[in-house]
CSV table of C-alpha atoms in Angstrom, one decimal:
chain,number,residue,atom,x,y,z
A,24,UNK,CA,0.0,0.0,0.0
A,25,UNK,CA,1.5,3.4,-1.0
A,26,UNK,CA,2.2,5.8,1.8
A,27,UNK,CA,0.6,9.2,1.8
A,28,UNK,CA,2.6,12.3,1.3
A,29,UNK,CA,4.1,13.6,4.5
A,30,UNK,CA,4.6,17.4,4.9
A,31,UNK,CA,6.8,16.9,7.9
A,32,UNK,CA,9.1,14.4,6.1
A,33,UNK,CA,9.3,16.8,3.2
A,34,UNK,CA,10.1,19.8,5.5
A,35,UNK,CA,12.8,17.8,7.2
A,36,UNK,CA,14.3,16.9,3.8
A,37,UNK,CA,14.5,20.6,3.0
A,38,UNK,CA,16.1,21.2,6.4
A,39,UNK,CA,18.7,18.5,5.8
A,40,UNK,CA,19.6,19.8,2.4
A,41,UNK,CA,19.8,23.4,3.5
A,42,UNK,CA,21.9,22.5,6.6
A,43,UNK,CA,24.4,20.7,4.4
A,44,UNK,CA,24.6,23.8,2.1
A,45,UNK,CA,25.3,26.0,5.1
A,46,UNK,CA,28.2,23.9,6.4
A,47,UNK,CA,29.7,23.8,2.9
A,48,UNK,CA,29.6,27.6,2.8
A,49,UNK,CA,32.9,29.1,4.2
A,50,UNK,CA,31.4,32.5,4.7
A,51,UNK,CA,28.6,31.1,6.9
A,52,UNK,CA,31.1,29.4,9.2
A,53,UNK,CA,33.4,32.4,9.3
A,54,UNK,CA,30.8,35.0,10.1
A,55,UNK,CA,28.8,32.8,12.5
A,56,UNK,CA,31.7,31.2,14.5
A,57,UNK,CA,35.1,32.5,13.6
A,58,UNK,CA,34.4,36.2,13.6
A,59,UNK,CA,32.7,36.3,17.1
A,60,UNK,CA,35.4,34.0,18.5
A,61,UNK,CA,38.1,36.5,17.3
A,62,UNK,CA,36.6,39.1,19.7
A,63,UNK,CA,36.2,36.6,22.5
A,64,UNK,CA,39.9,35.6,22.1
A,65,UNK,CA,41.0,39.2,22.1
A,66,UNK,CA,39.0,40.2,25.2
A,67,UNK,CA,39.7,36.9,26.8
A,68,UNK,CA,43.4,37.4,26.7
A,69,UNK,CA,43.2,41.0,28.0
A,70,UNK,CA,42.6,39.9,31.6
A,71,UNK,CA,40.0,39.9,34.2
A,72,UNK,CA,38.7,43.5,34.0
A,73,UNK,CA,35.0,44.3,34.5
A,74,UNK,CA,32.6,47.2,33.9
A,75,UNK,CA,33.9,50.7,33.4
A,76,UNK,CA,31.4,52.6,35.5
A,77,UNK,CA,32.0,53.4,39.1
A,78,UNK,CA,28.7,52.7,40.9
A,79,UNK,CA,28.7,53.3,44.6
A,80,UNK,CA,26.2,53.4,47.6
A,81,UNK,CA,26.5,55.1,50.9
A,82,UNK,CA,26.2,53.2,54.1
A,83,UNK,CA,22.9,54.0,56.0
A,84,UNK,CA,25.1,55.1,59.0
A,85,UNK,CA,27.3,57.4,56.8
A,86,UNK,CA,27.5,61.1,57.6
A,87,UNK,CA,25.7,62.9,54.8
A,88,UNK,CA,26.2,66.5,55.8
A,89,UNK,CA,29.9,66.8,55.1
A,90,UNK,CA,31.7,68.4,52.1
A,91,UNK,CA,33.2,65.0,51.0
A,92,UNK,CA,29.7,63.5,50.6
A,93,UNK,CA,28.4,66.4,48.6
A,94,UNK,CA,31.6,66.6,46.5
A,95,UNK,CA,31.5,62.8,45.7
A,96,UNK,CA,27.8,62.9,44.7
A,97,UNK,CA,28.4,65.8,42.2
A,98,UNK,CA,31.1,64.0,40.2
A,99,UNK,CA,29.6,62.9,36.8
A,100,UNK,CA,31.6,59.7,36.7
A,101,UNK,CA,30.1,58.5,40.0
A,102,UNK,CA,26.6,56.9,40.1
A,103,UNK,CA,25.0,56.6,43.5
A,104,UNK,CA,22.6,53.8,44.2
A,105,UNK,CA,19.5,54.5,46.3
A,106,UNK,CA,18.9,50.8,47.2
A,107,UNK,CA,18.9,49.7,50.8
A,108,UNK,CA,18.8,46.5,52.8
A,109,UNK,CA,18.9,43.1,51.0
A,110,UNK,CA,18.7,44.7,47.6
A,111,UNK,CA,21.8,46.7,48.3
A,112,UNK,CA,23.6,43.7,49.7
A,113,UNK,CA,22.8,41.7,46.6
A,114,UNK,CA,24.1,44.4,44.3
A,115,UNK,CA,27.3,44.6,46.3
A,116,UNK,CA,27.8,40.8,46.3
A,117,UNK,CA,27.3,40.6,42.5
A,118,UNK,CA,29.6,43.5,41.7
A,119,UNK,CA,27.0,45.8,40.4
A,120,UNK,CA,28.2,48.3,43.0
A,121,UNK,CA,31.9,49.0,43.2
A,122,UNK,CA,31.9,49.9,46.9
A,123,UNK,CA,29.8,50.8,49.9
A,124,UNK,CA,31.1,54.1,51.3
A,125,UNK,CA,30.9,55.0,55.0
A,126,UNK,CA,31.9,58.5,56.0
A,127,UNK,CA,32.3,58.8,59.8
A,128,UNK,CA,33.7,61.4,62.2
A,129,UNK,CA,35.0,61.3,65.8
A,130,UNK,CA,35.1,64.4,68.0
A,131,UNK,CA,38.0,66.8,67.1
A,132,UNK,CA,39.2,64.4,64.3
A,133,UNK,CA,39.0,64.4,60.6
A,134,UNK,CA,36.4,62.4,58.7
A,135,UNK,CA,37.3,58.8,58.1
A,136,UNK,CA,36.1,57.1,54.9
A,137,UNK,CA,35.7,53.3,55.0
A,138,UNK,CA,35.1,51.3,51.8
A,139,UNK,CA,33.4,47.9,51.6
A,140,UNK,CA,33.7,46.1,48.3
A,141,UNK,CA,33.2,42.6,46.9
A,142,UNK,CA,35.4,40.1,45.0
A,143,UNK,CA,32.9,40.4,42.2
A,144,UNK,CA,33.7,44.1,41.7
A,145,UNK,CA,36.5,45.2,39.4
A,146,UNK,CA,39.6,46.0,41.5
A,147,UNK,CA,40.6,48.7,39.1
A,148,UNK,CA,37.3,50.5,39.8
A,149,UNK,CA,38.0,50.4,43.5
A,150,UNK,CA,41.4,52.0,42.8
A,151,UNK,CA,39.7,54.6,40.6
A,152,UNK,CA,37.2,55.3,43.4
A,153,UNK,CA,40.0,55.8,45.9
A,154,UNK,CA,41.8,58.2,43.5
A,155,UNK,CA,38.6,60.2,43.1
A,156,UNK,CA,38.1,60.4,46.8
A,157,UNK,CA,41.6,61.6,47.3
A,158,UNK,CA,41.1,64.2,44.6
A,159,UNK,CA,37.8,65.4,46.3
A,160,UNK,CA,39.5,65.6,49.7
A,161,UNK,CA,42.5,67.5,48.2
A,162,UNK,CA,40.2,70.0,46.4
A,163,UNK,CA,38.2,70.6,49.6
A,164,UNK,CA,41.3,71.1,51.6
A,165,UNK,CA,42.7,73.7,49.2
A,166,UNK,CA,39.5,75.7,48.8
A,167,UNK,CA,37.8,75.6,52.1
A,168,UNK,CA,40.3,74.4,54.8
A,169,UNK,CA,43.7,75.6,53.7
A,170,UNK,CA,44.9,75.9,57.3
A,171,UNK,CA,43.7,72.4,58.4
A,172,UNK,CA,45.9,69.3,57.9
A,173,UNK,CA,43.0,67.5,56.1
A,174,UNK,CA,39.3,67.3,56.3
A,175,UNK,CA,39.2,63.5,55.8
A,176,UNK,CA,41.3,60.5,55.3
A,177,UNK,CA,40.6,57.2,53.5
A,178,UNK,CA,41.1,53.9,55.4
A,179,UNK,CA,43.8,51.9,53.7
A,180,UNK,CA,42.0,48.7,54.4
A,181,UNK,CA,39.1,47.9,52.0
A,182,UNK,CA,36.7,45.5,53.6
A,183,UNK,CA,35.9,42.6,51.2
A,184,UNK,CA,32.7,40.5,51.2
A,185,UNK,CA,32.4,37.2,49.3
A,186,UNK,CA,31.4,37.4,45.7
A,187,UNK,CA,32.1,35.9,42.3
A,188,UNK,CA,35.0,37.3,40.4
A,189,UNK,CA,33.6,39.3,37.5
A,190,UNK,CA,35.8,39.0,34.4
A,191,UNK,CA,35.8,40.8,31.1
A,192,UNK,CA,34.6,37.6,29.3
A,193,UNK,CA,31.4,37.7,31.4
A,194,UNK,CA,30.5,40.9,29.8
A,195,UNK,CA,31.9,40.4,26.3
A,196,UNK,CA,30.8,36.8,25.5
A,197,UNK,CA,27.0,37.5,25.7
A,198,UNK,CA,27.4,40.5,23.4
A,199,UNK,CA,29.4,38.4,20.9
A,200,UNK,CA,26.8,35.6,21.0
A,201,UNK,CA,24.1,38.2,20.3
A,202,UNK,CA,26.3,39.6,17.5
A,203,UNK,CA,26.5,36.1,16.0
A,204,UNK,CA,22.8,35.4,16.3
A,205,UNK,CA,21.7,38.8,14.9
A,206,UNK,CA,24.1,38.6,12.0
A,207,UNK,CA,23.0,35.1,11.0
A,208,UNK,CA,19.4,35.9,11.5
A,209,UNK,CA,19.4,39.0,9.3
A,210,UNK,CA,22.1,38.4,6.7
A,211,UNK,CA,21.7,34.6,6.5
A,212,UNK,CA,17.9,34.6,6.0
A,213,UNK,CA,17.9,37.6,3.7
A,214,UNK,CA,20.4,36.2,1.3
A,215,UNK,CA,18.9,32.7,1.5
A,216,UNK,CA,15.3,33.6,0.6
A,217,UNK,CA,16.3,36.2,-1.9
A,218,UNK,CA,18.5,33.7,-3.8
A,219,UNK,CA,15.8,31.0,-3.6
A,220,UNK,CA,13.4,33.4,-5.4
A,221,UNK,CA,16.0,34.6,-7.9
A,222,UNK,CA,17.0,31.1,-8.8
A,223,UNK,CA,13.4,30.0,-9.0
A,224,UNK,CA,13.9,27.3,-6.4
A,225,UNK,CA,10.8,28.4,-4.5
A,226,UNK,CA,8.8,28.2,-7.8
A,227,UNK,CA,10.0,24.6,-8.3
A,228,UNK,CA,8.9,23.7,-4.8
A,229,UNK,CA,5.4,24.8,-5.9
A,230,UNK,CA,5.4,21.9,-8.4
A,231,UNK,CA,5.7,19.5,-5.4
A,232,UNK,CA,2.9,18.6,-3.0
A,233,UNK,CA,4.6,20.4,-0.1
A,234,UNK,CA,2.7,23.3,1.3
A,235,UNK,CA,4.3,26.8,1.4
A,236,UNK,CA,4.5,27.1,5.2
A,237,UNK,CA,6.6,23.9,5.4
A,238,UNK,CA,9.0,25.3,2.8
A,239,UNK,CA,9.7,28.3,5.0
A,240,UNK,CA,9.8,26.1,8.2
A,241,UNK,CA,12.3,23.7,6.6
A,242,UNK,CA,14.7,26.4,5.5
A,243,UNK,CA,14.3,28.3,8.8
A,244,UNK,CA,14.9,25.1,10.9
A,245,UNK,CA,18.2,24.6,9.2
A,246,UNK,CA,19.3,28.1,10.2
A,247,UNK,CA,18.1,27.6,13.7
A,248,UNK,CA,20.0,24.3,14.1
A,249,UNK,CA,23.2,25.8,12.7
A,250,UNK,CA,23.1,28.9,14.9
A,251,UNK,CA,22.4,26.9,18.0
A,252,UNK,CA,25.4,24.7,17.2
A,253,UNK,CA,27.4,28.0,16.9
A,254,UNK,CA,26.0,29.2,20.2
A,255,UNK,CA,27.1,25.9,21.9
A,256,UNK,CA,30.7,26.3,20.5
A,257,UNK,CA,31.0,29.9,21.6
A,258,UNK,CA,29.7,29.2,25.1
A,259,UNK,CA,31.8,26.1,25.6
A,260,UNK,CA,35.0,27.8,24.4
A,261,UNK,CA,34.3,30.8,26.6
A,262,UNK,CA,33.6,28.6,29.6
A,263,UNK,CA,36.5,26.1,29.4
A,264,UNK,CA,39.2,28.4,27.9
A,265,UNK,CA,38.4,31.8,29.5
A,266,UNK,CA,36.3,30.8,32.6
A,267,UNK,CA,33.1,32.4,31.4
A,268,UNK,CA,30.7,32.1,34.3
A,269,UNK,CA,27.9,29.5,34.1
A,270,UNK,CA,26.6,29.9,37.7
A,271,UNK,CA,24.4,26.8,37.8
A,272,UNK,CA,26.3,24.7,35.2
A,273,UNK,CA,24.1,22.8,32.8
A,274,UNK,CA,20.9,24.4,34.0
A,275,UNK,CA,22.3,27.8,33.2
A,276,UNK,CA,23.6,26.5,29.8
A,277,UNK,CA,20.1,25.1,28.9
A,278,UNK,CA,18.4,28.4,29.8
A,279,UNK,CA,20.9,30.3,27.7
A,280,UNK,CA,20.1,28.0,24.7
A,281,UNK,CA,16.4,28.6,25.2
A,282,UNK,CA,17.0,32.4,25.3
A,283,UNK,CA,19.2,32.1,22.2
A,284,UNK,CA,16.4,30.2,20.4
A,285,UNK,CA,13.9,32.9,21.2
A,286,UNK,CA,16.2,35.7,20.1
A,287,UNK,CA,17.2,33.9,16.9
A,288,UNK,CA,13.5,33.5,15.9
A,289,UNK,CA,13.1,37.3,16.3
A,290,UNK,CA,16.3,38.1,14.4
A,291,UNK,CA,15.2,35.9,11.5
A,292,UNK,CA,12.1,37.9,11.2
A,293,UNK,CA,14.3,40.9,10.3
A,294,UNK,CA,15.9,38.7,7.7
A,295,UNK,CA,12.5,37.9,6.1
A,296,UNK,CA,11.8,41.6,5.8
A,297,UNK,CA,15.1,42.5,4.2
A,298,UNK,CA,14.8,39.6,1.7
A,299,UNK,CA,11.4,41.0,0.6
A,300,UNK,CA,12.2,44.7,0.3
A,301,UNK,CA,15.6,44.2,-1.4
A,302,UNK,CA,15.3,44.5,-5.2
A,303,UNK,CA,18.7,43.2,-6.0
A,304,UNK,CA,21.3,41.1,-4.1
A,305,UNK,CA,23.6,44.2,-3.8
A,306,UNK,CA,20.9,46.1,-1.9
A,307,UNK,CA,20.7,43.4,0.8
A,308,UNK,CA,23.8,44.5,2.8
A,309,UNK,CA,22.7,48.2,3.1
A,310,UNK,CA,19.2,47.2,4.3
A,311,UNK,CA,20.6,44.6,6.7
A,312,UNK,CA,23.2,47.0,8.1
A,313,UNK,CA,20.5,49.5,8.9
A,314,UNK,CA,19.1,46.8,11.3
A,315,UNK,CA,22.3,45.3,12.6
A,316,UNK,CA,24.8,48.1,12.8
A,317,UNK,CA,22.9,50.3,15.3
A,318,UNK,CA,22.4,47.3,17.6
A,319,UNK,CA,26.0,46.2,17.4
A,320,UNK,CA,27.1,49.7,18.5
A,321,UNK,CA,24.3,50.7,20.9
A,322,UNK,CA,23.0,47.5,22.5
A,323,UNK,CA,25.8,47.0,25.0
A,324,UNK,CA,27.7,44.5,22.9
A,325,UNK,CA,31.2,45.9,23.6
A,326,UNK,CA,30.5,48.6,26.3
A,327,UNK,CA,27.8,49.1,29.0
A,328,UNK,CA,25.1,51.4,27.7
A,329,UNK,CA,25.5,53.3,31.1
A,330,UNK,CA,28.6,54.8,29.4
A,331,UNK,CA,26.6,56.4,26.6
A,332,UNK,CA,25.2,60.0,26.8
A,333,UNK,CA,22.0,60.3,28.7
A,334,UNK,CA,19.9,61.2,25.6
A,335,UNK,CA,21.2,58.0,23.8
A,336,UNK,CA,20.4,55.5,26.6
A,337,UNK,CA,16.6,55.4,26.1
A,338,UNK,CA,17.2,54.5,22.4
A,339,UNK,CA,19.7,51.8,23.4
A,340,UNK,CA,17.1,50.3,25.9
A,341,UNK,CA,14.5,49.9,23.1
A,342,UNK,CA,16.7,47.7,20.9
A,343,UNK,CA,16.0,44.0,21.1
A,344,UNK,CA,19.7,43.0,21.2
A,345,UNK,CA,20.0,45.1,24.4
A,346,UNK,CA,17.4,42.9,26.2
A,347,UNK,CA,19.0,39.7,24.9
A,348,UNK,CA,22.4,40.8,26.2
A,349,UNK,CA,20.9,41.9,29.6
A,350,UNK,CA,19.0,38.6,30.0
A,351,UNK,CA,22.0,36.5,29.0
A,352,UNK,CA,24.3,38.3,31.5
A,353,UNK,CA,21.8,38.0,34.3
A,354,UNK,CA,21.3,34.2,33.6
A,355,UNK,CA,25.0,33.4,33.1
A,356,UNK,CA,26.6,35.5,35.9
A,357,UNK,CA,23.9,36.3,38.4
A,358,UNK,CA,22.2,32.9,38.3
A,359,UNK,CA,18.8,34.3,37.3
A,360,UNK,CA,16.3,32.0,35.6
A,361,UNK,CA,14.1,32.7,32.6
A,362,UNK,CA,11.3,33.5,35.0
A,363,UNK,CA,13.5,36.3,36.4
A,364,UNK,CA,13.9,37.8,33.0
A,365,UNK,CA,10.2,38.3,32.1
A,366,UNK,CA,10.7,42.0,31.3
A,367,UNK,CA,13.4,41.2,28.8
A,368,UNK,CA,11.5,38.3,27.3
A,369,UNK,CA,8.4,40.5,27.1
A,370,UNK,CA,10.3,43.2,25.1
A,371,UNK,CA,11.6,40.5,22.8
A,372,UNK,CA,8.0,39.1,22.5
A,373,UNK,CA,6.7,42.6,21.5
A,374,UNK,CA,9.4,43.0,18.9
A,375,UNK,CA,8.6,39.5,17.5
A,376,UNK,CA,4.9,40.4,17.1
A,377,UNK,CA,5.8,43.6,15.3
A,378,UNK,CA,8.5,42.2,13.1
A,379,UNK,CA,6.6,39.1,12.0
A,380,UNK,CA,3.5,41.2,11.3
A,381,UNK,CA,5.7,43.3,8.9
A,382,UNK,CA,7.3,40.2,7.5
A,383,UNK,CA,4.0,38.5,6.7
A,384,UNK,CA,2.9,41.7,5.0
A,385,UNK,CA,6.0,42.1,2.9
A,386,UNK,CA,7.1,38.5,2.2
A,387,UNK,CA,7.2,37.6,-1.5
A,388,UNK,CA,7.2,34.1,-2.9
A,389,UNK,CA,8.2,35.1,-6.5
């Protein structure tokens, strides 16, 4: 008895053929795996630095009516957290805050400044904070108290609380994984479906019993499989070669893969749009770069968006790659679960609805 035609089997056959074609393409391998790994290798060998910003908080018992306190708060490079209690302790342990500052004074004695930091904080930022404090104290002495020895002194001992060591790779690798997924989703899908139309491959598919949605699913599934393999390679190299932090081991790794899958589906939607609006193959890169380049530069791929000008930060926080990077860093280093990243996932979901609504409207079969 002859078997009926299976749409699923046909879709998987398309997936298998497309996946073979991807692995045989040197450019796909280079841009998806080798190029992001170059950045990981460069930043991995730099050392164990962390974020650039100097974020601090003042101890609840700190004196807040002295010139040092006011001078420190008015420095543009210093960001003061308003958190208290357990939330402040958590930020300190995870290195989000460089140091907890306590300014105290005894009778007829200068102010004494005590710093409490964490092993998760960047040691260079602690040194930067000490230098800033010395500069503030020196400026106050010269301007207001030239006759006094000093208005304040900094305790040489920095109290340390336990915390994970935060390395450069913990910031860079999530950005490079997002870079890889976004590039593959936009450029890979755009060139693929444009060429399938130009070479009349899609038209030939119409002569077979396979339905149109299964054609798209088959081709898309091959891209998803290839990019998830790429993500596995990037994460494993980062973890075993450069000590990229996976707080909960395989649980964290699995959650990262789920997050990568969600982000890749979104980024592929951009690729469908580009493949439809491009009139010629040469116009694909300009359209694709309009989507990818701003996100590479503004989504916290290489630097924290807190370093950007104030007017630029709201734009950065709208971009989908920003929320992928934030969620990935929270899961990998801070031990958050997907349920703790509902805001980031929600933003990605909103982008997905908008992007695929446009993609369905613009997608062309011929």
